[in-house]
Structures are given as C-alpha cells and as structure tokens.
GROMACS .gro file of C-alpha atoms in nm:
model
  284
    1LEU     CA    1   3.795   1.359   2.347
    2ALA     CA    2   4.129   1.389   2.228
    3TRP     CA    3   4.461   1.564   2.252
    4ARG     CA    4   4.617   1.712   1.952
    5THR     CA    5   4.991   1.809   1.963
    6THR     CA    6   5.161   2.069   1.795
    7LYS     CA    7   5.318   1.817   1.574
    8GLY     CA    8   4.976   1.692   1.447
    9GLU     CA    9   4.976   1.372   1.661
   10ILE     CA   10   4.622   1.287   1.781
   11ILE     CA   11   4.595   1.081   2.110
   12ASN     CA   12   4.243   0.963   2.200
   13LEU     CA   13   4.142   0.970   2.562
   14PRO     CA   14   3.979   0.681   2.747
   15PHE     CA   15   3.605   0.791   2.761
   16ASP     CA   16   3.315   0.644   2.575
   17SER     CA   17   3.188   0.844   2.275
   18GLN     CA   18   2.922   1.099   2.412
   19VAL     CA   19   2.751   1.410   2.310
   20TYR     CA   20   2.962   1.679   2.502
   21GLY     CA   21   2.936   2.067   2.525
   22THR     CA   22   3.204   2.296   2.638
   23PHE     CA   23   3.473   2.201   2.879
   24SER     CA   24   3.760   2.353   3.061
   25LEU     CA   25   4.106   2.188   3.164
   26SER     CA   26   4.212   2.189   3.532
   27PRO     CA   27   4.502   2.438   3.628
   28ASP     CA   28   4.728   2.126   3.623
   29ASP     CA   29   4.621   1.947   3.300
   30LYS     CA   30   4.507   1.637   3.458
   31ASN     CA   31   4.137   1.671   3.487
   32VAL     CA   32   3.896   1.858   3.248
   33ALA     CA   33   3.540   1.995   3.365
   34ILE     CA   34   3.289   1.910   3.083
   35ILE     CA   35   2.930   1.933   2.989
   36ARG     CA   36   2.778   1.581   2.901
   37ARG     CA   37   2.459   1.608   2.683
   38GLY     CA   38   2.168   1.408   2.653
   39GLU     CA   39   1.786   1.499   2.667
   40GLN     CA   40   1.911   1.723   2.923
   41SER     CA   41   2.296   1.760   3.023
   42GLU     CA   42   2.497   1.754   3.351
   43VAL     CA   43   2.851   1.876   3.455
   44TRP     CA   44   3.130   1.629   3.523
   45ASN     CA   45   3.497   1.639   3.643
   46TYR     CA   46   3.684   1.391   3.409
   47ASP     CA   47   4.005   1.231   3.524
   48LEU     CA   48   4.202   1.240   3.174
   49THR     CA   49   4.386   0.929   3.272
   50ASP     CA   50   4.146   0.714   3.463
   51PRO     CA   51   3.758   0.713   3.397
   52LYS     CA   52   3.705   0.538   3.717
   53ASN     CA   53   3.763   0.876   3.891
   54ASN     CA   54   3.512   1.077   3.703
   55ILE     CA   55   3.288   1.283   3.939
   56GLN     CA   56   2.933   1.405   3.843
   57LEU     CA   57   2.910   1.775   3.977
   58SER     CA   58   2.551   1.877   3.888
   59GLN     CA   59   2.195   1.718   3.839
   60GLN     CA   60   2.054   1.718   3.513
   61GLY     CA   61   1.940   2.035   3.359
   62PHE     CA   62   2.029   2.268   3.070
   63HIS     CA   63   2.379   2.359   3.120
   64GLN     CA   64   2.572   2.621   2.892
   65VAL     CA   65   2.913   2.683   2.976
   66VAL     CA   66   3.181   2.558   3.222
   67ILE     CA   67   3.509   2.704   3.304
   68TRP     CA   68   3.784   2.581   3.528
   69PRO     CA   69   3.978   2.910   3.645
   70ALA     CA   70   4.350   2.896   3.714
   71ASN     CA   71   4.474   2.867   4.079
   72THR     CA   72   4.134   2.730   4.218
   73ASN     CA   73   3.953   2.399   4.293
   74TRP     CA   74   3.623   2.577   4.210
   75ILE     CA   75   3.455   2.502   3.882
   76TYR     CA   76   3.197   2.744   3.757
   77TYR     CA   77   2.921   2.679   3.517
   78SER     CA   78   2.612   2.846   3.376
   79LEU     CA   79   2.267   2.686   3.335
   80TYR     CA   80   1.896   2.744   3.281
   81GLN     CA   81   1.666   2.664   3.557
   82LYS     CA   82   1.293   2.720   3.586
   83GLY     CA   83   1.313   2.962   3.273
   84LYS     CA   84   1.603   3.163   3.402
   85ALA     CA   85   2.006   3.159   3.340
   86ARG     CA   86   2.202   3.132   3.650
   87ILE     CA   87   2.562   3.104   3.767
   88GLU     CA   88   2.710   2.843   3.996
   89ARG     CA   89   3.001   2.694   4.130
   90ARG     CA   90   3.102   2.382   4.299
   91GLU     CA   91   3.423   2.222   4.433
   92SER     CA   92   3.604   2.004   4.182
   93ASN     CA   93   3.612   1.714   4.434
   94GLY     CA   94   3.221   1.742   4.459
   95ARG     CA   95   3.227   1.767   4.849
   96SER     CA   96   3.048   2.105   4.858
   97ASP     CA   97   2.712   2.171   4.767
   98ALA     CA   98   2.666   2.394   4.465
   99GLN     CA   99   2.683   2.767   4.539
  100PHE     CA  100   2.455   3.023   4.361
  101ILE     CA  101   2.669   3.330   4.231
  102MET     CA  102   2.442   3.525   4.016
  103GLY     CA  103   2.158   3.524   3.784
  104ASN     CA  104   1.914   3.758   3.594
  105ASP     CA  105   1.664   3.753   3.310
  106SER     CA  106   1.902   3.861   3.037
  107LEU     CA  107   2.198   3.630   3.130
  108GLN     CA  108   2.343   3.464   2.818
  109PHE     CA  109   2.680   3.319   2.888
  110LEU     CA  110   2.960   3.276   3.154
  111ALA     CA  111   3.268   3.366   2.999
  112ASP     CA  112   3.561   3.371   3.249
  113LEU     CA  113   3.704   3.472   3.606
  114ASP     CA  114   4.012   3.659   3.659
  115LYS     CA  115   4.243   3.643   3.925
  116ASP     CA  116   4.072   3.912   4.158
  117GLY     CA  117   3.753   3.719   4.121
  118VAL     CA  118   3.560   3.944   3.856
  119LEU     CA  119   3.350   3.732   3.664
  120LEU     CA  120   3.291   3.821   3.287
  121TYR     CA  121   2.972   3.730   3.136
  122SER     CA  122   2.740   3.808   2.817
  123ASN     CA  123   2.408   3.978   2.857
  124ALA     CA  124   2.109   4.014   2.598
  125GLU     CA  125   1.793   4.177   2.636
  126ARG     CA  126   1.499   3.985   2.454
  127GLY     CA  127   1.566   4.008   2.103
  128GLY     CA  128   1.865   4.237   2.148
  129SER     CA  129   2.223   4.181   2.080
  130ARG     CA  130   2.509   4.020   2.328
  131ASP     CA  131   2.701   4.266   2.534
  132LEU     CA  132   2.987   4.177   2.773
  133ASN     CA  133   2.971   4.278   3.148
  134PHE     CA  134   3.135   4.206   3.466
  135PHE     CA  135   3.024   4.094   3.816
  136THR     CA  136   3.171   4.120   4.140
  137ALA     CA  137   3.053   3.884   4.447
  138ASP     CA  138   3.070   4.185   4.691
  139ASN     CA  139   2.884   4.422   4.425
  140SER     CA  140   3.151   4.655   4.414
  141ASP     CA  141   3.236   4.828   4.107
  142SER     CA  142   3.485   4.666   3.876
  143ARG     CA  143   3.800   4.837   3.799
  144TYR     CA  144   3.740   4.752   3.445
  145SER     CA  145   3.580   5.017   3.208
  146PHE     CA  146   3.521   4.832   2.894
  147THR     CA  147   3.174   4.829   2.727
  148SER     CA  148   3.044   4.658   2.457
  149ARG     CA  149   2.933   4.829   2.129
  150LYS     CA  150   2.569   4.912   2.106
  151GLY     CA  151   2.391   4.678   1.841
  152VAL     CA  152   2.685   4.449   1.823
  153ASN     CA  153   2.719   4.091   1.919
  154GLU     CA  154   3.023   4.062   2.143
  155THR     CA  155   3.085   3.723   2.348
  156LEU     CA  156   3.318   3.428   2.370
  157SER     CA  157   3.584   3.631   2.556
  158LYS     CA  158   3.862   3.575   2.786
  159PHE     CA  159   4.089   3.789   3.018
  160ILE     CA  160   4.456   3.796   2.894
  161PRO     CA  161   4.773   3.942   3.058
  162GLU     CA  162   4.815   4.311   3.148
  163ASP     CA  163   4.438   4.375   3.199
  164TRP     CA  164   4.338   4.325   2.837
  165LEU     CA  165   4.050   4.123   2.687
  166ALA     CA  166   4.034   3.921   2.392
  167PHE     CA  167   3.666   3.889   2.288
  168THR     CA  168   3.475   3.791   1.951
  169SER     CA  169   3.274   4.077   1.791
  170ASP     CA  170   3.061   4.098   1.469
  171GLN     CA  171   3.094   4.472   1.441
  172THR     CA  172   3.227   4.414   1.078
  173GLY     CA  173   2.931   4.211   0.977
  174ARG     CA  174   3.084   3.864   1.066
  175SER     CA  175   3.250   3.706   1.373
  176GLU     CA  176   3.639   3.836   1.410
  177VAL     CA  177   3.866   3.842   1.696
  178PHE     CA  178   3.949   4.174   1.882
  179ILE     CA  179   4.156   4.263   2.189
  180SER     CA  180   4.073   4.569   2.394
  181ASP     CA  181   4.276   4.758   2.690
  182LEU     CA  182   4.024   4.684   2.993
  183LEU     CA  183   4.181   5.009   3.155
  184ASN     CA  184   4.134   5.220   2.867
  185PRO     CA  185   3.859   5.062   2.633
  186SER     CA  186   3.908   5.321   2.336
  187VAL     CA  187   4.202   5.094   2.235
  188ARG     CA  188   4.042   4.817   2.030
  189ILE     CA  189   4.247   4.605   1.794
  190GLN     CA  190   4.107   4.390   1.537
  191VAL     CA  191   4.311   4.048   1.524
  192SER     CA  192   4.152   3.823   1.278
  193PHE     CA  193   4.038   3.967   0.917
  194GLU     CA  194   3.916   3.645   0.746
  195GLY     CA  195   3.670   3.511   1.037
  196GLY     CA  196   3.750   3.418   1.384
  197GLU     CA  197   3.605   3.355   1.741
  198GLU     CA  198   3.695   3.153   2.071
  199PRO     CA  199   4.029   3.374   2.137
  200LEU     CA  200   4.256   3.190   2.408
  201TYR     CA  201   4.605   3.334   2.526
  202ASN     CA  202   4.897   3.119   2.625
  203THR     CA  203   5.157   3.249   2.856
  204ALA     CA  204   5.395   2.974   2.785
  205ASP     CA  205   5.430   3.080   2.411
  206ASN     CA  206   5.302   3.451   2.403
  207ASN     CA  207   5.059   3.331   2.146
  208LEU     CA  208   4.677   3.423   2.121
  209TYR     CA  209   4.493   3.143   1.973
  210TYR     CA  210   4.132   3.135   1.787
  211ARG     CA  211   3.922   2.914   1.566
  212ASN     CA  212   3.832   2.985   1.220
  213GLY     CA  213   3.609   2.706   1.108
  214ASN     CA  214   3.808   2.376   1.104
  215LYS     CA  215   4.136   2.576   1.146
  216LEU     CA  216   4.309   2.682   1.484
  217MET     CA  217   4.499   2.995   1.447
  218ALA     CA  218   4.784   3.160   1.631
  219ILE     CA  219   4.940   3.492   1.625
  220PRO     CA  220   5.205   3.640   1.855
  221LEU     CA  221   5.114   3.896   2.124
  222VAL     CA  222   5.337   4.066   2.340
  223PHE     CA  223   5.314   4.359   2.594
  224ASP     CA  224   5.580   4.635   2.646
  225ALA     CA  225   5.658   4.790   2.973
  226ASN     CA  226   5.383   5.038   2.908
  227ARG     CA  227   5.129   4.765   2.855
  228ASN     CA  228   5.101   4.833   2.490
  229ALA     CA  229   5.023   4.541   2.280
  230SER     CA  230   5.227   4.429   1.981
  231LEU     CA  231   5.104   4.184   1.730
  232GLY     CA  232   5.274   3.950   1.499
  233THR     CA  233   5.170   3.738   1.170
  234SER     CA  234   4.898   3.499   1.223
  235ARG     CA  235   4.946   3.133   1.111
  236ILE     CA  236   4.753   2.803   1.087
  237VAL     CA  237   4.840   2.572   1.372
  238PHE     CA  238   4.627   2.277   1.238
  239GLU     CA  239   4.319   2.192   1.028
  240ASP     CA  240   4.097   1.913   1.145
  241ASP     CA  241   3.763   1.826   0.959
  242ASN     CA  242   3.651   1.605   1.242
  243TRP     CA  243   3.679   1.879   1.497
  244VAL     CA  244   3.341   1.932   1.688
  245ASN     CA  245   3.233   2.299   1.701
  246VAL     CA  246   3.030   2.299   2.043
  247ALA     CA  247   2.826   2.589   2.178
  248GLY     CA  248   3.099   2.820   2.380
  249TYR     CA  249   3.455   2.729   2.366
  250SER     CA  250   3.560   2.431   2.120
  251TYR     CA  251   3.912   2.381   2.229
  252ASP     CA  252   4.147   2.409   2.542
  253LEU     CA  253   4.523   2.463   2.569
  254SER     CA  254   4.773   2.264   2.801
  255VAL     CA  255   4.972   2.494   3.026
  256ASP     CA  256   5.285   2.435   2.828
  257GLY     CA  257   5.101   2.497   2.496
  258LYS     CA  258   5.208   2.184   2.352
  259GLN     CA  259   4.875   2.025   2.335
  260PHE     CA  260   4.519   2.100   2.237
  261LEU     CA  261   4.221   1.929   2.405
  262LEU     CA  262   3.940   1.873   2.145
  263ILE     CA  263   3.618   1.685   2.095
  264ARG     CA  264   3.651   1.508   1.755
  265GLY     CA  265   3.360   1.341   1.546
  266GLU     CA  266   3.396   0.961   1.473
  267ARG     CA  267   3.312   1.078   1.102
  268LYS     CA  268   3.287   1.403   0.923
  269MET     CA  269   2.919   1.496   0.917
  270GLY     CA  270   2.739   1.526   0.598
  271THR     CA  271   2.546   1.813   0.463
  272THR     CA  272   2.166   1.818   0.501
  273GLU     CA  273   2.011   1.956   0.167
  274ILE     CA  274   1.680   2.098   0.169
  275LYS     CA  275   1.510   2.173  -0.164
  276VAL     CA  276   1.216   2.426  -0.221
  277SER     CA  277   0.973   2.335  -0.482
  278GLN     CA  278   0.783   2.668  -0.617
  279ASN     CA  279   0.426   2.657  -0.760
  280PHE     CA  280   0.406   2.278  -0.661
  281LEU     CA  281   0.022   2.284  -0.650
  282ASN     CA  282  -0.017   2.457  -0.997
  283ASP     CA  283   0.223   2.191  -1.139
  284HIS     CA  284   0.000   1.930  -0.999
   0.00000   0.00000   0.00000
C-alpha cells in the first residue's frame, strides 16, 4: 500500500506485502477498509499509521468489494457465501456483528451508498450483461430513474454531486466512462474516448478521476444552478507501471484531493506468452 501525491512522490505505508483486493478510505483518511486475499479472503480495517491497530472485520470467505461511505462508521462489503452473493455491513471498530443487507442470485458487485442510504449495485443474470440497480433497506422505491442499457455491461460506478452518476459502460465496444443525470436518465454524457473505467469524483477540486490502464486521468466537472454538467479537458495525473489493477476500484482519493491511495507491485509483472503449434502430430 502506498500514497502517491499530486507531485509524484510515493510514500510506502508500514504494512507487509500482501495480495490485496479492492479498498476504501475512511471519511477522515486515517484508516482504510481493505480486502486481504489468500486462498480465501477477509475484510480488514487498517490503521494507516500503526498496523498494531488493524482490525479483522470478517471471517474467511470470497469477498468482492468493500466501501466505507462518507459520514459513517459502517463498512459495507459484498461476498459469496454458499454459492450466492450477498451484501453485509459491520461497524468499523468491529464491535457489532455483521448485518445482512441484501442478496440475490444475480447480484454481482456492490458499488456505492449515497447520503440517503440508497445502495448502488450491479446485477447480471446467468450469461447476461451487467446492469446497475438501486436498493433501499425499507424496500421503498428509489427516486432515481436511471436504467442500464440492455445488452451492455455497466458497472464500476459512483454517485457524484447533484444527483448524478459516474459509471463504466462498454456501449461503444470497450470500457469508457460516462455520467448520467439520475433524475433525467435520458441525459447520458461520454467522458472518456480512449478507454476508461473506475470514475471517482472529488468535491475538493471538482475533478472527475478515472483509470486508463496504468494512467490516472482527471477532467474538470462542474454543475450550474440548474444541475447541468459542464466538462473540461482531460489530463494525465500520473502514470505508474507498478500500479496493481484489482477487481473493483484500484485507487482512492484523500479528502483534499492531494494524495491517491494505491496498491503497487514490488516489480513490474512480466508477460506470459502462449505458443500454439499447428499440425504437431503430422510433423512428428
């Protein structure tokens, strides 16, 4: 685990090298909820300054995504259990038992939680494309009217200000970042044009960030008094060949937008080459 500053400085954090999954910073940037992988995996709350204060929050299982929503001490995570996917939450201090939130046969990924407690998640029927959906704990109808496009994979998404959504879609034939008005879903704006995923908005600098391979990109995004979105010009924030791409989000932002939390490999991974020999038996 390492911080990377906007000036390019890399600050390694005091943790042993592990195989990590996705992660999410606490609202005060002092801790991170993270999936630690082995033969199975667990959800942990890491103290970013003192590993002695780390807390294991879940038993071993097959965990997919973890999020630590703003202004809460609850950590949400999705996992497979007995062949089915489910979403649970637990207090960050580990004092409460895990609480079941939802689960169904087509649940794929937990994505985000808004300020009103609406869960954003992706669904996929067997062999079908991934769609974005909403869930409320009291089973009331969400006020959001966004629907995913049929036959298109739409995932890796986050709520952004003014009731908008930033998400990843392959409607063009490859993964690109889009934004959409959750109250007027006919408004769908393409943000990236050379590949992009994992969009994340920072209110401190009004930038929408997204990943394109080993590059982190940023594009200014502001909203006027009528909630209309205005996009600037995208730029490369940094390139990092040792940046590890995990399932889910591969980075997070500090509250002030001046540091990025990453998982970095100790060395650049090599390429595995597979050779195919045709007519092998005839030649021998």
